XYZ file of C-alpha atoms in Angstrom:
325
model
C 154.973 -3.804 149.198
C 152.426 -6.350 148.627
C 150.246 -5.144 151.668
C 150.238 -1.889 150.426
C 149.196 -3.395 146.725
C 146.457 -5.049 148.544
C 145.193 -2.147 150.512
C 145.173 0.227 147.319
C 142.872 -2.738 145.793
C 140.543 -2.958 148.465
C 139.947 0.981 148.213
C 139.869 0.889 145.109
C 137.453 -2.590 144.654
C 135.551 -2.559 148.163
C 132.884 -4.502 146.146
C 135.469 -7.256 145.353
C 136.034 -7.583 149.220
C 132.402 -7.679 149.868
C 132.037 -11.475 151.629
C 133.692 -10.814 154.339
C 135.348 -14.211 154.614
C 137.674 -13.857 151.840
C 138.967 -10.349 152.990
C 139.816 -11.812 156.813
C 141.242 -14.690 155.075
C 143.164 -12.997 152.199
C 144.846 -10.995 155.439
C 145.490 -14.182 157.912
C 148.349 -15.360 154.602
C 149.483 -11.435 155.056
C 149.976 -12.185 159.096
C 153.542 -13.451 157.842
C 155.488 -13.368 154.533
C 154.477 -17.172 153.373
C 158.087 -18.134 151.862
C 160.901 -19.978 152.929
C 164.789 -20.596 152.409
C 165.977 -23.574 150.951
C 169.782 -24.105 152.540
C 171.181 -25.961 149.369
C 170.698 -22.358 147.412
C 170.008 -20.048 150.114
C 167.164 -18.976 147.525
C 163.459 -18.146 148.896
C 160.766 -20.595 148.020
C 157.050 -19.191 148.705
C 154.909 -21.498 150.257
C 152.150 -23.227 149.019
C 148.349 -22.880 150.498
C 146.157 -25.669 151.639
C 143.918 -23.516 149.529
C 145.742 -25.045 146.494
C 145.779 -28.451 145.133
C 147.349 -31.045 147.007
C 151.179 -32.418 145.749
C 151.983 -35.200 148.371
C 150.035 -37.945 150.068
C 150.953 -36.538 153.696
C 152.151 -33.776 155.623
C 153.796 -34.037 159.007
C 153.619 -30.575 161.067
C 156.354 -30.415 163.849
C 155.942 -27.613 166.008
C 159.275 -27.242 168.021
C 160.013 -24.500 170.546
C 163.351 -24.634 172.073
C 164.284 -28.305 170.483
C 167.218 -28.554 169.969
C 167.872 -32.101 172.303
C 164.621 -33.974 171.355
C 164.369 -32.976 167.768
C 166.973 -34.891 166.419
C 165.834 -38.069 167.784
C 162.372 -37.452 166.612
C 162.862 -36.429 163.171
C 165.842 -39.040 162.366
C 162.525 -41.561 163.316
C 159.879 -40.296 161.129
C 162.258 -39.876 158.030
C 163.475 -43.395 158.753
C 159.520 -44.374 158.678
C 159.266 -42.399 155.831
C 161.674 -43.035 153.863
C 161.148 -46.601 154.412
C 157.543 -46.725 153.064
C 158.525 -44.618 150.440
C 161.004 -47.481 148.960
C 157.769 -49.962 149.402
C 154.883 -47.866 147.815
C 155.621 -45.821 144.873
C 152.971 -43.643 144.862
C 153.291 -43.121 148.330
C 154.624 -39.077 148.694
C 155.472 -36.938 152.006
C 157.065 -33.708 153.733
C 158.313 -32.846 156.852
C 156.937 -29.025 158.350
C 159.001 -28.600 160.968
C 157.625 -24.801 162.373
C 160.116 -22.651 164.474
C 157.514 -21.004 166.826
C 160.660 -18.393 168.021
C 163.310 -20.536 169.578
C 166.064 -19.438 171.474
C 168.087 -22.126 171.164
C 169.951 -24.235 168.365
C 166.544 -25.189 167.106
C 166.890 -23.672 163.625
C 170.154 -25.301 162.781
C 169.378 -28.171 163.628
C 166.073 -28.199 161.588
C 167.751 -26.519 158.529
C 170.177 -29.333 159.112
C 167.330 -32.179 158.138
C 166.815 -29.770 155.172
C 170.231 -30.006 153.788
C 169.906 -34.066 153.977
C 166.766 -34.728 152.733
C 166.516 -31.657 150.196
C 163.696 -28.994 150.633
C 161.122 -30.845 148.561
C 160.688 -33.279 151.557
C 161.810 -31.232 154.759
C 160.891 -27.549 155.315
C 161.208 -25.269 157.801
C 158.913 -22.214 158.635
C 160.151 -19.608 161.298
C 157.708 -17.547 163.090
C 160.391 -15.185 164.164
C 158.927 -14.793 167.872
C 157.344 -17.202 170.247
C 152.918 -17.584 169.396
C 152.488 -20.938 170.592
C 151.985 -24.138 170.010
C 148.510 -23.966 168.959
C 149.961 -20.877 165.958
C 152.717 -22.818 165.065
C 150.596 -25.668 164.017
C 148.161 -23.387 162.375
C 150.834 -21.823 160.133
C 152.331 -25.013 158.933
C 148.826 -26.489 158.483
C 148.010 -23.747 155.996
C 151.037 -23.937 154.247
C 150.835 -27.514 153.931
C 150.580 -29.884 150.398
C 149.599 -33.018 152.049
C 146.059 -34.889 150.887
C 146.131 -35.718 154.835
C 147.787 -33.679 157.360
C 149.339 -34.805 160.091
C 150.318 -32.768 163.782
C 152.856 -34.541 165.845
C 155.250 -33.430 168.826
C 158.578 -32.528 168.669
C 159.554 -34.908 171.608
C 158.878 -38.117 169.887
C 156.341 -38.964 172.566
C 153.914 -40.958 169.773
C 155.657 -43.639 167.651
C 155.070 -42.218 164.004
C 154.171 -45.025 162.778
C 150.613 -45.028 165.031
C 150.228 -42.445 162.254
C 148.866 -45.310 160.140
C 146.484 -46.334 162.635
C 144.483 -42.909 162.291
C 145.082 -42.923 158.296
C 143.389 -46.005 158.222
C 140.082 -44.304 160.095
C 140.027 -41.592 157.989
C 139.898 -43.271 154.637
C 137.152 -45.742 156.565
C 134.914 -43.193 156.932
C 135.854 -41.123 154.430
C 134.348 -43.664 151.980
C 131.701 -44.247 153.805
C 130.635 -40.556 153.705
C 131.593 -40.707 150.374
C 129.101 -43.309 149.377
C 126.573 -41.832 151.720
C 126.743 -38.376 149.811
C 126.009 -39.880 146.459
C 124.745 -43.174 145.969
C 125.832 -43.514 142.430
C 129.245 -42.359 143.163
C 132.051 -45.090 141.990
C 135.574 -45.071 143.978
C 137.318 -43.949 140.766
C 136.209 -40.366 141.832
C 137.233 -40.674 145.668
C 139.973 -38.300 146.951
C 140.179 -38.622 150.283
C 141.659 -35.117 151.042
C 138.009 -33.826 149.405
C 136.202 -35.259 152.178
C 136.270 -33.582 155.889
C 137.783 -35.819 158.689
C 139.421 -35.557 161.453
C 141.267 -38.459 163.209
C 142.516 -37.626 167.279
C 145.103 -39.717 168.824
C 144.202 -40.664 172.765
C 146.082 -41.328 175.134
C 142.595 -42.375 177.297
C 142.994 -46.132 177.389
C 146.154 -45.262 179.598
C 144.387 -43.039 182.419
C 143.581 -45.362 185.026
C 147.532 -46.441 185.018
C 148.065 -43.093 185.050
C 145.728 -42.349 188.335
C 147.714 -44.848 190.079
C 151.046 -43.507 189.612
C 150.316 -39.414 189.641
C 149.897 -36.901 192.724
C 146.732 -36.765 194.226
C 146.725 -32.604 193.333
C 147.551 -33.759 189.695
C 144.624 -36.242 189.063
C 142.447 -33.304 190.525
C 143.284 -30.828 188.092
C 143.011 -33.219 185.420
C 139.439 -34.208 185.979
C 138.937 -30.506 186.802
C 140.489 -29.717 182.994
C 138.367 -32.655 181.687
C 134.798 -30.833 183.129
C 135.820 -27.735 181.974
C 136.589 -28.875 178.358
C 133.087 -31.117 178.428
C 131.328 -27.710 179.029
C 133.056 -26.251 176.811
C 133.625 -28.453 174.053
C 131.096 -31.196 174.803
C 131.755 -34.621 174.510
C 132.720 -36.935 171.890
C 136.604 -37.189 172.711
C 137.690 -38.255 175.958
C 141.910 -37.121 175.260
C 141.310 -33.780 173.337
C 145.366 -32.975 174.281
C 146.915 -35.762 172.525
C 149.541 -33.668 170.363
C 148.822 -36.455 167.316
C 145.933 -35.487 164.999
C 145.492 -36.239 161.678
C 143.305 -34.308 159.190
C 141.921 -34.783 155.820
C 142.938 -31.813 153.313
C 138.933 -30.688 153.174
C 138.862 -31.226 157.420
C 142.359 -28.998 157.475
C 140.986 -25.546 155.263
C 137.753 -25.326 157.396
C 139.430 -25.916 160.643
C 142.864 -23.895 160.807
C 141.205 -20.769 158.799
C 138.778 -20.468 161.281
C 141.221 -21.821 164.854
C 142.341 -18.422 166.761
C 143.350 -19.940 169.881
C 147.597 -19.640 170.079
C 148.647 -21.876 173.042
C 147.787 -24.890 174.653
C 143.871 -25.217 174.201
C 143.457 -24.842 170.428
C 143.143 -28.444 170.473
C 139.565 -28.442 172.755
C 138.940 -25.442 169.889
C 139.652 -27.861 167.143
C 136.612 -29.964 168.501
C 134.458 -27.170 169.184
C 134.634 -26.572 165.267
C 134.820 -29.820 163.955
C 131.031 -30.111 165.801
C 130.231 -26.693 164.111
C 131.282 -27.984 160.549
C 129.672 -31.484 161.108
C 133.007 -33.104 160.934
C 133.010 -36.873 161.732
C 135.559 -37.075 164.245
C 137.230 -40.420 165.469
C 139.274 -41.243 168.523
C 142.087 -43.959 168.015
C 144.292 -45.348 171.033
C 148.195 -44.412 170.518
C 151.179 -45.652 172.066
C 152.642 -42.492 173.906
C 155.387 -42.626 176.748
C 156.583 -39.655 179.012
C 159.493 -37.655 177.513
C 161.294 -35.525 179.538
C 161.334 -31.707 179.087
C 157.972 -31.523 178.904
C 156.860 -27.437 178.679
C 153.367 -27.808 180.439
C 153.515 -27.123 184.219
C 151.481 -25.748 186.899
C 152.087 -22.488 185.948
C 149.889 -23.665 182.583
C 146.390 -24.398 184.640
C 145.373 -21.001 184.783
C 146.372 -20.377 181.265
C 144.891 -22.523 179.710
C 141.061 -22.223 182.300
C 141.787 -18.728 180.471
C 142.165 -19.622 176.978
C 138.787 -22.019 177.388
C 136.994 -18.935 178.714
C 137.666 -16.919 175.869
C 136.662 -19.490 173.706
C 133.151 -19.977 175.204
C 132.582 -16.309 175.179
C 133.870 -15.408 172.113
C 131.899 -18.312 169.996
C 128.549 -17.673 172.760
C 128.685 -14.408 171.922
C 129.286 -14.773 168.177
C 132.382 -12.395 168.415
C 134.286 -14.514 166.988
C 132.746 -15.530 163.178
C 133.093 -18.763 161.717
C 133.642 -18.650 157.886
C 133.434 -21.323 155.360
């Protein structure tokens, strides 16, 4: 019904839907109806925008596909990190996205579970219906996020959460440094960190020549043969561009995830791509990360994901794909 209101408008009002940026991204919110059940009440709550005003300090998006065994264990950590800072800080405010990217197991009770303990205000879930990927999954609870920093993290648990404070610490760093760099006579009673664009990448990089030593020699091969492909794609500036723990400022999140169109594994090399095409400091902070099992990538990923770069160079080389503001 709505779609069809919004059609009738734009034939009605093409001059309305002129820039062209605010009709692709008026249609990206339409890609999925942007509510969600609350469990208590079984009543539908529509999701906010990271358009709108933020309402908590932090977001934490949890993409899980078929996570039903390593979700638990994940989640009961960051709530207990959480909830413990919480108690300590007053002002400090957060929710839990966890983003059901089509699973075919117990995923969704389990995750509707967490809602029913910690009530909807601080744990929701988002269901895609059918399996996008990863790189979607995030995307969608990104943009539906209230967080003044935004945070992506795996479903496995592989990062302690509480390295999340490591990269929140960067980001208000240079936040106020481009803060006072913008505007000389600016005083830090006007600084919101979610108004200026960062974006903080976890790395797993200070941990690669341990890992040399311990993987197949075919392994460490396509890994420096992924790690060309991305600097020619991507360019340099972040030596671990799959690290699944990012942070991003609120301004760093609307630019980046209403532009990102890459679904699977390599939105991540995309992310830097635009980040460089916005002029968005970026910073690389060293994470503790250990090897869960059940991981989804395999070999069967390589070509996949050579694809998914190639389709980003040509599409952005070719200025196919548009970049809007």
């Amino acid at each position: 019904m709505f779609r069809t209101w919004v059609l009738m408008l734009i034939w009605s009002r093409p001059r309305f839907f002129a820039d062209e940026s605010l009709f692709l991204l008026l249609f990206r919110h339409l890609e999925a109806p942007p509510v969600f059940e609350d469990p208590n009440s079984l009543k539908k709550v529509q999701c906010p925008s990271i358009f709108d005003p933020a309402e908590k300090y932090i977001s934490l998006i949890v993409p899980a596909y078929n996570e039903e065994h390593r979700l638990p264990g994940a989640i009961d950590e960051t709530m207990n990190y959480l909830q413990k800072r919480a108690a300590k800080d007053k002002s400090f405010s957060y929710e839990v996205i966890i983003v059901d990217d089509g699973s075919k197991d117990e995923t969704t009770r389990v995750a509707f579970n967490f809602v029913k303990k910690h009530t909807v205000d601080n744990v929701r879930v988002i269901l895609l219906g059918r399996n996008h990927g990863k790189g979607e999954a995030i995307r969608k609870g990104m943009l539906h996020a209230r967080g003044e920093l935004l945070l992506m993290l795996d479903a496995d648990g592989a990062t302690k959460v509480n390295d999340l404070e490591k990269l929140e610490n960067q980001i208000h760093a240079v936040a106020k440094q481009d803060f006072h760099y913008g505007d000389s006579a600016s005083n830090d009673s006007s600084f919101k960190v979610s108004d200026i664009p960062v974006a903080a990448f976890g790395s797993r990089a200070h941990m690669e020549e341990k890992a040399l030593a311990t993987r197949k020699w075919y392994r460490n091969f396509l890994m420096k043969g992924f790690h060309l492909v991305v600097l020619l794609t991507a360019g340099s500036g972040i030596r671990d561009t799959q690290c699944g723990f990012k942070m991003f400022t609120r301004a760093a999140a609307r630019k980046l995830f209403a532009n990102v169109r890459l679904k699977r594994w390599c939105f991540d090399v995309e992310l830097v791509f635009l980040c460089k095409w916005f002029g968005i400091p970026m910073v690389e902070i060293s994470v503790n990360w250990s090897e869960i099992p059940g991981s989804k990538v395999n070999m069967l990923s390589i070509p996949n994901m050579l694809w998914e770069l190639a389709l980003m160079s040509v599409g952005y080389r070719t200025r196919m794909w548009k970049i809007h503001s």
